[in-house]
mmCIF file of C-alpha atoms and ligand atoms in Angstrom:
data_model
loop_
_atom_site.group_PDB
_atom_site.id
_atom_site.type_symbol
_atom_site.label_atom_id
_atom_site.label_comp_id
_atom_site.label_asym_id
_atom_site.label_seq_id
_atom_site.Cartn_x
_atom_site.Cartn_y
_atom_site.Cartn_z
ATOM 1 C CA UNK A 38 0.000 0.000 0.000
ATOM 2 C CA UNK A 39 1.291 3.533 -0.799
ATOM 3 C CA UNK A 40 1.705 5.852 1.419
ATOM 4 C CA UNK A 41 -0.527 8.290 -0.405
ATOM 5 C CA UNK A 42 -3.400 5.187 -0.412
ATOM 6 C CA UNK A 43 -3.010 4.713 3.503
ATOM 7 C CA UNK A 44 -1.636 4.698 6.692
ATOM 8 C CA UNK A 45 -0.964 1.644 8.878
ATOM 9 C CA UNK A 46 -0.405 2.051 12.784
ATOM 10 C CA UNK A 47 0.730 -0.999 14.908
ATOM 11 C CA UNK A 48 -0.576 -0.347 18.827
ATOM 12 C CA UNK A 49 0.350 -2.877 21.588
ATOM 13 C CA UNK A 50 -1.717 -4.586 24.184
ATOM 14 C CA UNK A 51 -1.259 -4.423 27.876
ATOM 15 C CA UNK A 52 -1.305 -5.878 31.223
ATOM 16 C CA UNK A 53 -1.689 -4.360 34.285
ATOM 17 C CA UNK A 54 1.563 -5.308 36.980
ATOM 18 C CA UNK A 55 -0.787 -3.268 39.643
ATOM 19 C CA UNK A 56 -3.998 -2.212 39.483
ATOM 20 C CA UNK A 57 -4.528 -0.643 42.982
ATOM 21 C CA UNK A 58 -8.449 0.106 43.106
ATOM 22 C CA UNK A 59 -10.120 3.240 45.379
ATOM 23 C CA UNK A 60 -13.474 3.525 46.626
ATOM 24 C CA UNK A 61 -16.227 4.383 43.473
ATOM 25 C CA UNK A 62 -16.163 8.079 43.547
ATOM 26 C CA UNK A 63 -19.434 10.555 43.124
ATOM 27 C CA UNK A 64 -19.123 10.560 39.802
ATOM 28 C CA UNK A 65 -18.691 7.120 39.575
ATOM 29 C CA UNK A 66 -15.104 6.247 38.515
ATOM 30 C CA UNK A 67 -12.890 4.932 40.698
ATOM 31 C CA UNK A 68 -9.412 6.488 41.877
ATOM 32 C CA UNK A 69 -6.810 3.974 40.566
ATOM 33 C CA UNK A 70 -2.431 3.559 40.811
ATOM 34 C CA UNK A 71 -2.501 2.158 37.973
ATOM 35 C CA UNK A 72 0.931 0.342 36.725
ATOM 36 C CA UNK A 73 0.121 -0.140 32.918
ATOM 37 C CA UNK A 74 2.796 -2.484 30.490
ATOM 38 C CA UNK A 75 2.498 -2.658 27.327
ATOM 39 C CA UNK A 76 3.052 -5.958 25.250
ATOM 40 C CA UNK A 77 4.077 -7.378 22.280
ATOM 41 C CA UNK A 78 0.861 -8.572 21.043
ATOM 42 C CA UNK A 79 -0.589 -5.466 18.563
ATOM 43 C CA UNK A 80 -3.332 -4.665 16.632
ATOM 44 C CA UNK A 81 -3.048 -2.877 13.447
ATOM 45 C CA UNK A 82 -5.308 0.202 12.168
ATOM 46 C CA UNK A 83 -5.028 1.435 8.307
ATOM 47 C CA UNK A 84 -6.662 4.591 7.427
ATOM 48 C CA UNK A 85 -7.534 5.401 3.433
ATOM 49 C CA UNK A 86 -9.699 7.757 2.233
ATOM 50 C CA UNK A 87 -13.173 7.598 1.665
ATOM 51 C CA UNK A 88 -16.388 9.001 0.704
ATOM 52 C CA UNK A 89 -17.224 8.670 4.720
ATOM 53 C CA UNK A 90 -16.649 6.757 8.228
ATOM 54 C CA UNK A 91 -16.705 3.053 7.407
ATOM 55 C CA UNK A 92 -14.867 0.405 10.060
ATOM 56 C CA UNK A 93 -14.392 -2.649 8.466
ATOM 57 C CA UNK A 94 -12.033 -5.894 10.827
ATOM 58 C CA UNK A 95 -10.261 -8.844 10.225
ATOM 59 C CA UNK A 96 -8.620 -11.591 12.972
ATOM 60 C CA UNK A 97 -9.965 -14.599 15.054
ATOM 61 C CA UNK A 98 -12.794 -12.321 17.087
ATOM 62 C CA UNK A 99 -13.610 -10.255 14.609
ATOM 63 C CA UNK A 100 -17.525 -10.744 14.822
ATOM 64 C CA UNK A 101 -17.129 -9.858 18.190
ATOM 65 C CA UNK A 102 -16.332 -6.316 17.253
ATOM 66 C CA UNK A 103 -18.516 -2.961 16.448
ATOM 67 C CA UNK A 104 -18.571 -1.612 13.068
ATOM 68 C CA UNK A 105 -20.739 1.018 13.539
ATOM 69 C CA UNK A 106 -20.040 4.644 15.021
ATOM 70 C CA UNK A 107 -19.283 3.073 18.762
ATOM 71 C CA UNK A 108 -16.029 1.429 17.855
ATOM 72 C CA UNK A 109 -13.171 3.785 19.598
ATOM 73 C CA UNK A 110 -11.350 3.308 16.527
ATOM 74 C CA UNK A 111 -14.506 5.349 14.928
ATOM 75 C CA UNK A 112 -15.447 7.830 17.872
ATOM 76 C CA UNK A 113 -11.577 8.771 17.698
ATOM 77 C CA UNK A 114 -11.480 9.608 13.802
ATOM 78 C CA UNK A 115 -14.882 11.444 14.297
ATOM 79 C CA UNK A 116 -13.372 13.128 17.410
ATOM 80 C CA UNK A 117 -10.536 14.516 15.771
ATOM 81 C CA UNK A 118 -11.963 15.205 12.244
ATOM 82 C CA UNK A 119 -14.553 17.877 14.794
ATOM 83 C CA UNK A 120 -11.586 19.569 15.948
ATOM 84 C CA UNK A 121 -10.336 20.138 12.861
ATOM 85 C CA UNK A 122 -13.467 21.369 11.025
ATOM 86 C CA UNK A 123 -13.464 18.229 8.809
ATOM 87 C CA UNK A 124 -15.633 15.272 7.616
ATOM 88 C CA UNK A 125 -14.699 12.166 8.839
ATOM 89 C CA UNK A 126 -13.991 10.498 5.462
ATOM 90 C CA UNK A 127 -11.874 7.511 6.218
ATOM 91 C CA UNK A 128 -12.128 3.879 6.057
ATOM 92 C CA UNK A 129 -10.430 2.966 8.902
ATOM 93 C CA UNK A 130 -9.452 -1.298 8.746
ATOM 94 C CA UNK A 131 -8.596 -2.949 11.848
ATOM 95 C CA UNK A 132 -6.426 -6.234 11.890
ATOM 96 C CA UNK A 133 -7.192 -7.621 15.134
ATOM 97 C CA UNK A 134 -4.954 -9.698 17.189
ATOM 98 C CA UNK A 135 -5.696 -8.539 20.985
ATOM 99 C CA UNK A 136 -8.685 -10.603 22.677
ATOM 100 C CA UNK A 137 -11.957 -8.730 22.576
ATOM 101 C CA UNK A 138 -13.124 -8.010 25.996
ATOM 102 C CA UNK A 139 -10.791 -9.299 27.327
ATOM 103 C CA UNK A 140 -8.577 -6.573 30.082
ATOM 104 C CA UNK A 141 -6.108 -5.779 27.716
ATOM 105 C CA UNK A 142 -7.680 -2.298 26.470
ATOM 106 C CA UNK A 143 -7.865 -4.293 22.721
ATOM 107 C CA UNK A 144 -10.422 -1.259 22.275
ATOM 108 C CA UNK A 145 -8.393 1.016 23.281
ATOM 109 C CA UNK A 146 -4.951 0.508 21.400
ATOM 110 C CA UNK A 147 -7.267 0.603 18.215
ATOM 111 C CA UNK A 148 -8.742 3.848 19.330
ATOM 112 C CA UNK A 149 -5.192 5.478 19.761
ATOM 113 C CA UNK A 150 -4.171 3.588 16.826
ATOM 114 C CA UNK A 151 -6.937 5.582 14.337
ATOM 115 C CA UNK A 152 -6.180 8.740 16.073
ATOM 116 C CA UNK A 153 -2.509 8.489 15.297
ATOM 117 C CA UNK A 154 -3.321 7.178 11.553
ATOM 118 C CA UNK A 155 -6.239 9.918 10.452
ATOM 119 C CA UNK A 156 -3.965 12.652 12.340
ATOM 120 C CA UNK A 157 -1.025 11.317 9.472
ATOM 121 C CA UNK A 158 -3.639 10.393 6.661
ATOM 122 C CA UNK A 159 -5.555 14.121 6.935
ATOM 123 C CA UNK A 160 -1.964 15.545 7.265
ATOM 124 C CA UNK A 161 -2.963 17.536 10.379
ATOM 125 C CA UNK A 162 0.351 17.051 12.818
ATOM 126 C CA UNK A 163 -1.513 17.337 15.833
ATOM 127 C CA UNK A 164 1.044 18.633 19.229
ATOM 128 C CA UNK A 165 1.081 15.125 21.259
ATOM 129 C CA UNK A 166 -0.262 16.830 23.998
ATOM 130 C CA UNK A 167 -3.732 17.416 22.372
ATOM 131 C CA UNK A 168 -3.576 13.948 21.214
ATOM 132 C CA UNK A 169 -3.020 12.801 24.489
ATOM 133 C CA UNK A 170 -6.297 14.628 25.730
ATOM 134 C CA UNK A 171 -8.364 13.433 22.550
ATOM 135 C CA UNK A 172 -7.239 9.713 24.138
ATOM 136 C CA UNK A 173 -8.655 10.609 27.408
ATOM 137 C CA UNK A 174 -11.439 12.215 26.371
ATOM 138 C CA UNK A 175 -12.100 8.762 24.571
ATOM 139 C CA UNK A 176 -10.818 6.807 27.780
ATOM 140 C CA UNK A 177 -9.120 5.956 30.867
ATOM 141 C CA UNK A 178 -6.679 3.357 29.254
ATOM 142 C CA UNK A 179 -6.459 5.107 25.590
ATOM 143 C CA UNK A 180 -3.608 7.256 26.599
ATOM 144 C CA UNK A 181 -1.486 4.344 27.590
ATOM 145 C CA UNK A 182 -2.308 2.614 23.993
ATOM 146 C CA UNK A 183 -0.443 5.849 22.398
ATOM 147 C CA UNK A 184 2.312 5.990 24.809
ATOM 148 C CA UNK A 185 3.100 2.188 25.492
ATOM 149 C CA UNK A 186 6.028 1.177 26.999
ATOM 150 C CA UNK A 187 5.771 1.291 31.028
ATOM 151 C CA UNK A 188 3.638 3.780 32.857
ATOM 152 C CA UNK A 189 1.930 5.001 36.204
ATOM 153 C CA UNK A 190 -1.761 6.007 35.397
ATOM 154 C CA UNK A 191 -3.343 7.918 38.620
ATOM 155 C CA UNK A 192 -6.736 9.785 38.395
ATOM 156 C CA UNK A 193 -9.226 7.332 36.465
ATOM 157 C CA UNK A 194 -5.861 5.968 35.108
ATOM 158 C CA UNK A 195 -5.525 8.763 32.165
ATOM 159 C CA UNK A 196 -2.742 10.807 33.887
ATOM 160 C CA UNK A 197 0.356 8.785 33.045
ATOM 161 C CA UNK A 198 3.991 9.197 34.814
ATOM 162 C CA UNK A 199 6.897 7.030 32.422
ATOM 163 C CA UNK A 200 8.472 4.410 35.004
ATOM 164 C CA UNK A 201 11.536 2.342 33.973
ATOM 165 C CA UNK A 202 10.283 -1.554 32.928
ATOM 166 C CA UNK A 203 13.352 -4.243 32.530
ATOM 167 C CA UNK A 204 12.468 -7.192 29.584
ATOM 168 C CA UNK A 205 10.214 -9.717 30.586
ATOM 169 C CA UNK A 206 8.438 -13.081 28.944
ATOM 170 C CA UNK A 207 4.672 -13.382 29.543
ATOM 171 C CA UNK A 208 1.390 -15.845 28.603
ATOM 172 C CA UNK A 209 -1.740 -14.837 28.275
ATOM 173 C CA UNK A 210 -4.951 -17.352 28.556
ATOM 174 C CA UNK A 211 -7.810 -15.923 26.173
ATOM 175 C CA UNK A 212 -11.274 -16.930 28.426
ATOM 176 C CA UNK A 213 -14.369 -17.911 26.335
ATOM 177 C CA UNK A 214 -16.130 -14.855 26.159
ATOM 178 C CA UNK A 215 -15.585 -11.552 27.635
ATOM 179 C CA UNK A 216 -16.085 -9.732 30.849
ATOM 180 C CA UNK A 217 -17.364 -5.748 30.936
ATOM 181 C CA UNK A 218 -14.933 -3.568 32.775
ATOM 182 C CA UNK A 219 -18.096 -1.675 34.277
ATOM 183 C CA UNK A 220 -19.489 -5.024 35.329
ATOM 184 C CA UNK A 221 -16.510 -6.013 37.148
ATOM 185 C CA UNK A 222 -15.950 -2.050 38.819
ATOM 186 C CA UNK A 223 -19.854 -2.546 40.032
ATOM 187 C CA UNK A 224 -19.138 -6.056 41.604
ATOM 188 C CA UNK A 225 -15.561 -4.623 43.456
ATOM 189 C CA UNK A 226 -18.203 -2.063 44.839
ATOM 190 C CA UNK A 227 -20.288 -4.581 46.230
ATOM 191 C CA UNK A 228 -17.788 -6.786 47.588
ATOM 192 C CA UNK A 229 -16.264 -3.634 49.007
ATOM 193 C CA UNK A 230 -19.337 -2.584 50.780
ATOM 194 C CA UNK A 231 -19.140 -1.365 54.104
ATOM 195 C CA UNK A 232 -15.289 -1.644 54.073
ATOM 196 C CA UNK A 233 -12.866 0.924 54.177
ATOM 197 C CA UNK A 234 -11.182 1.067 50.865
ATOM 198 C CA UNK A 235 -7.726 3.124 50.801
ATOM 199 C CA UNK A 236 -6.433 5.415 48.719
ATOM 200 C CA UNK A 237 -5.017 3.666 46.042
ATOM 201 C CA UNK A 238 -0.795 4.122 46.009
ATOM 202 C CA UNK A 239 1.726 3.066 43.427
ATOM 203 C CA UNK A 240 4.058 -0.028 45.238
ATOM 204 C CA UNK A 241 7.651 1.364 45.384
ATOM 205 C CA UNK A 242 8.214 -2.559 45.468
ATOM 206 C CA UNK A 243 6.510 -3.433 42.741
ATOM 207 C CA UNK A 244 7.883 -0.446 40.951
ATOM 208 C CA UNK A 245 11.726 -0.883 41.690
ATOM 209 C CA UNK A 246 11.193 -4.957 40.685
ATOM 210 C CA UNK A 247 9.578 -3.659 37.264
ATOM 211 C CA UNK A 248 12.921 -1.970 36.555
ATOM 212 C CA UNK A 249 15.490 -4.413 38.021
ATOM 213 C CA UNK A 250 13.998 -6.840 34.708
ATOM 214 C CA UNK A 251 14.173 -9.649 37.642
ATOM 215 C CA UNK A 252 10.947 -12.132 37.008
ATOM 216 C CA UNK A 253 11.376 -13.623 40.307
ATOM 217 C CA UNK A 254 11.544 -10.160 41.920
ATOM 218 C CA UNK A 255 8.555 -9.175 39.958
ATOM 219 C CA UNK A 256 6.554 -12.252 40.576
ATOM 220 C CA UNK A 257 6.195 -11.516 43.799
ATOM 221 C CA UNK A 258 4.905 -8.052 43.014
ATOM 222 C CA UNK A 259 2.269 -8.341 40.990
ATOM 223 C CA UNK A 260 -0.882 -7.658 42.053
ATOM 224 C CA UNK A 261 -5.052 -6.567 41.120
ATOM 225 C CA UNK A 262 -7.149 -5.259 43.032
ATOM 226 C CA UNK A 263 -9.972 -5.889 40.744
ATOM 227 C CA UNK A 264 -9.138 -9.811 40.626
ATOM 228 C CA UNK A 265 -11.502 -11.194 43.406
ATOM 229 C CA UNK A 266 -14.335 -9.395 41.234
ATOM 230 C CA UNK A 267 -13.789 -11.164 37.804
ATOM 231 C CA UNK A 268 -13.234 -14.193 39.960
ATOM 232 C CA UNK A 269 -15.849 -13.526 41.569
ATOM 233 C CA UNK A 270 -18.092 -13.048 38.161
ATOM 234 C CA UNK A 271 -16.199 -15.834 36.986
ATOM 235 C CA UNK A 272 -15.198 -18.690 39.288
ATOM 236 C CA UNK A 273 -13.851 -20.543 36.554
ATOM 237 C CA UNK A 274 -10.880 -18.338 36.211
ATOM 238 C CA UNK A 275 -9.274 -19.636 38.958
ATOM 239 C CA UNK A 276 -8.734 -23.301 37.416
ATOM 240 C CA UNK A 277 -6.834 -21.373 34.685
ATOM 241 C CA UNK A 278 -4.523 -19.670 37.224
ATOM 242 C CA UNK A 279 -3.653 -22.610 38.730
ATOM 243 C CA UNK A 280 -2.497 -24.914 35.339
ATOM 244 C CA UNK A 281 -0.480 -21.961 34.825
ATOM 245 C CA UNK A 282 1.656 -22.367 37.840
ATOM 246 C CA UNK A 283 1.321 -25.678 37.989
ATOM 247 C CA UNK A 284 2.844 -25.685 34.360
ATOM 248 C CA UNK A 285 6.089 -23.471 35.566
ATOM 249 C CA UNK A 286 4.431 -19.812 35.398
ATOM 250 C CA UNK A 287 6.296 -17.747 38.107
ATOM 251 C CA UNK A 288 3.064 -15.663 39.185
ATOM 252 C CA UNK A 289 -0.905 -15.519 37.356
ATOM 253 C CA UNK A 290 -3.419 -13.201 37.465
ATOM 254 C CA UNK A 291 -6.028 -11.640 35.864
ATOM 255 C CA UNK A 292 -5.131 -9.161 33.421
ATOM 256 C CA UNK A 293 -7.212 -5.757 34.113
ATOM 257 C CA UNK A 294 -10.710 -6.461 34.516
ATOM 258 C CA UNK A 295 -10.367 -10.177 33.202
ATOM 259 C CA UNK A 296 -10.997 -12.756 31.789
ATOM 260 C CA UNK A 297 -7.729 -12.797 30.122
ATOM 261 C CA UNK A 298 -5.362 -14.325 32.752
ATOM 262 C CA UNK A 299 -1.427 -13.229 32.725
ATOM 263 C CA UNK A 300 1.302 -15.572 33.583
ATOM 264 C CA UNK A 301 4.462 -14.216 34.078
ATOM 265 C CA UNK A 302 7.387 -17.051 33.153
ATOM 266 C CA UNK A 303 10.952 -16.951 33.352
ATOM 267 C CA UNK A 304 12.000 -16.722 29.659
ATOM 268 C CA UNK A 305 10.654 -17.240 26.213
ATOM 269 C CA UNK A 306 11.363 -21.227 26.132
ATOM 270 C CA UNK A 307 9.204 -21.094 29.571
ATOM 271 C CA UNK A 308 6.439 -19.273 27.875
ATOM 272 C CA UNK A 309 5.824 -21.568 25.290
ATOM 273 C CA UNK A 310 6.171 -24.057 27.467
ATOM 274 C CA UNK A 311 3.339 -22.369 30.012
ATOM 275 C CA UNK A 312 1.134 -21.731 26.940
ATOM 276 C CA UNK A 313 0.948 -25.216 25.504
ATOM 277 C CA UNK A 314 0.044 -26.815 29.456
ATOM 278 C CA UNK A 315 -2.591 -23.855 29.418
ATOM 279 C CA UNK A 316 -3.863 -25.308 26.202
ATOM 280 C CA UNK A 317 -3.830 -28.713 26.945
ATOM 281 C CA UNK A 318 -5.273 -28.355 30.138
ATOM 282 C CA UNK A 319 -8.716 -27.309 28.695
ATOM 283 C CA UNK A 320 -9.120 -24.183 30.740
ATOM 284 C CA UNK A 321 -8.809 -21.557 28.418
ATOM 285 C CA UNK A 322 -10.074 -20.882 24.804
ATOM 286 C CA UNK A 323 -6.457 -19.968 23.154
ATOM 287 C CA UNK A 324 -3.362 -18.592 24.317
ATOM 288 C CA UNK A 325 -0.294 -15.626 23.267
ATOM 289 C CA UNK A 326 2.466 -15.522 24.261
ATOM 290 C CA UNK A 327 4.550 -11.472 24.387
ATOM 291 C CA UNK A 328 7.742 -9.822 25.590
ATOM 292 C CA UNK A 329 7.374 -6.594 27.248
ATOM 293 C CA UNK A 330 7.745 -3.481 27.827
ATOM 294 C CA UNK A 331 6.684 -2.751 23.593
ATOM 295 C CA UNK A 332 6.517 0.588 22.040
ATOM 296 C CA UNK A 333 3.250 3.101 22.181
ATOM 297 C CA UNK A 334 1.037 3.732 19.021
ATOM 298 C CA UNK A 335 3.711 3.936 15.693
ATOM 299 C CA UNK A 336 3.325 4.862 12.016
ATOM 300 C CA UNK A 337 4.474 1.601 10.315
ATOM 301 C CA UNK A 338 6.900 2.207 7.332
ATOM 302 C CA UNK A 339 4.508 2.680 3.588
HETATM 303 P P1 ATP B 187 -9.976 -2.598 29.007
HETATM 304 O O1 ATP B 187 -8.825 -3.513 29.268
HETATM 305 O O2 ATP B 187 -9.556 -1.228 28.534
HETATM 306 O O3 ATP B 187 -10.990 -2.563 30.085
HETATM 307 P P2 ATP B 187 -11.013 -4.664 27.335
HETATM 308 O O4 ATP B 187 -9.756 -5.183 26.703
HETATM 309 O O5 ATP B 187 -11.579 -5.419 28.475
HETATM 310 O O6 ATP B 187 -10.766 -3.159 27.732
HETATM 311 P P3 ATP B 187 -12.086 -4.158 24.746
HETATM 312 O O7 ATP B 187 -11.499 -5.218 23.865
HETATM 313 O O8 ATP B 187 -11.520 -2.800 24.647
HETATM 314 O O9 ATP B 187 -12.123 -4.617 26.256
HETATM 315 O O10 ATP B 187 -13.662 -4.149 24.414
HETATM 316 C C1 ATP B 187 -14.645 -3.750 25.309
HETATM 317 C C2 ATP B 187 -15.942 -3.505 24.519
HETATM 318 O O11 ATP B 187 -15.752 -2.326 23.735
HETATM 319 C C3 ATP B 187 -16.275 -4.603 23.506
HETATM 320 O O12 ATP B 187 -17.144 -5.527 24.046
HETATM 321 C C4 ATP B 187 -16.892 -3.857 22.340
HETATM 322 O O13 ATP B 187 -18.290 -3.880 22.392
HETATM 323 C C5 ATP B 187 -16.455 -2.411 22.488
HETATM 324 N N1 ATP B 187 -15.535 -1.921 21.439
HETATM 325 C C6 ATP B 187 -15.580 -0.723 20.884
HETATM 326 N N2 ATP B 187 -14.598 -0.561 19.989
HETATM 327 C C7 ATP B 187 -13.895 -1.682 19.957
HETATM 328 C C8 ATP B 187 -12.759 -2.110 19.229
HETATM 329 N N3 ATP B 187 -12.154 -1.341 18.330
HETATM 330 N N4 ATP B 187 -12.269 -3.339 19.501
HETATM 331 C C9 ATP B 187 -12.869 -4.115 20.420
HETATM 332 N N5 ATP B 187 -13.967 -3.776 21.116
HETATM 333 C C10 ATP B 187 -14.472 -2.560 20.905
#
């Protein structure tokens, strides 16, 4: 494809290394330290012009997706097109390869991942900084999609701090079917009830074992504070974490708000190791394996 025909954007996935939950606030959100990592699994947006908005997606849960006006990677082109005084004329193809629903913000990379493409297809060289509030405007986890890499997200998670991330080898367990964030925030709030929830706080621990690269330091780390909700929603996750460290995974959880589960493993012959026990052991749908940290939202070469 030329570069005057299109432009392609690759944006990662992620997993949360800590997802440190406050009480639901009045307007509803919660408060959240949020420790965001990007990984090596990507989906890929193409813009070309055309004679309006049209989403059209390829990949394994494609059916799964909106192709009408509430796919991010739509609101985001119609979003910035406003701003600009323009028509939304694009036809924006999404090659999807993050699980759908499933906690890894898969909605969200391709959200950042049209911004970044229309703002190069429309020639408009938007200042990062607006972009960065277009992604938050669109929300809480689309800033991290553009940025990638490692990151603190405080507020709702939109206000990101860079931290330092060493390399590490991961597997991910893709759940049949999916699990709605808001869903899981509701049920934290009503297994929360009556407690006091604290103010949610970054781990220094968790932070200074995401830069030392050590898995064994960071396996004892990790943690999610929204975990005993999608377990709770979905018991059956737990059977999952288990084969994982049964099958040599250093440390398992659930990835975000689930039902993708995250197994962090020792090196890349580990991982593929992990991911075939997963598989075999009936408890999951299909599995990926990633490195991390991985790079934010890019422009892929014409
Ligand atoms: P997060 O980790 O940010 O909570 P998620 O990975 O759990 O998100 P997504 O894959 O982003 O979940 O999808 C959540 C819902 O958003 C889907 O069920 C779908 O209806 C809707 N959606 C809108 N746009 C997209 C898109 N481009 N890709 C996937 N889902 C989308």
């Amino acid at each position: 494809m030329s570069a005057a025909a299109g432009v392609t954007v690759r944006v990662p996935a992620k997993v949360n290394v800590q997802l440190a939950v406050g009480a639901a606030r009045p307007d509803g959100f919660h408060d959240l330290a949020n420790v965001f990592l990007a990984v090596g699994l990507y989906d890929e947006v193409t813009a070309t012009p055309a004679d309006g908005l049209r989403i059209t997606c390829e990949g394994p849960d494609s059916d799964q997706v909106p192709l009408d006006r509430t796919n991010l990677a739509a609101r985001a082109a119609a979003l910035l097109a406003a701003r600009h005084g323009l028509e939304p004329a694009v036809h924006l193809h999404i090659a999807k390869r993050i699980p759908v629903a499933g906690g890894m913000a898969g909605g969200s990379a391709d959200g950042a991942g049209a911004l970044l493409a229309c703002d190069a297809l429309w020639g408009l060289g938007t200042p990062r900084e607006e972009l960065l509030a277009i992604c938050a405007e669109l929300g809480s986890d689309v800033p991290f999609s553009l940025v990638g890499e490692a990151a603190l997200g405080t507020g709702r998670g939109e206000l990101l701090t860079p931290v330092a991330a060493g390399r590490f080898h991961w597997v991910f367990a893709v759940a049949e079917g999916g699990l709605s964030t808001p869903a899981v925030f509701r049920e934290f709030d009503r297994l929360t009830a009556g407690q006091d929830v604290p103010a949610p706080e970054a781990s220094p621990a968790l932070l200074a074992a995401l830069a030392s690269g050590d898995p064994d330091a960071l396996a004892g780390e990790l943690s999610n504070g929204l975990q005993a909700a999608a377990l709770s929603l979905r018991p059956e996750l737990a059977a999952t974490l288990a084969a994982g460290t049964e099958a040599g995974a250093l440390a398992a959880l659930v990835s975000g708000s689930g039902p993708t589960t995250a197994f962090l493993v020792r090196d890349e012959e580990s991982a593929l190791k992990v991911a075939a026990a997963l598989e075999a052991s009936g408890t999951c749908r299909t599995t990926r394996t990633a490195p991390s940290p991985a790079p934010g939202a890019t422009v892929l070469p014409a």
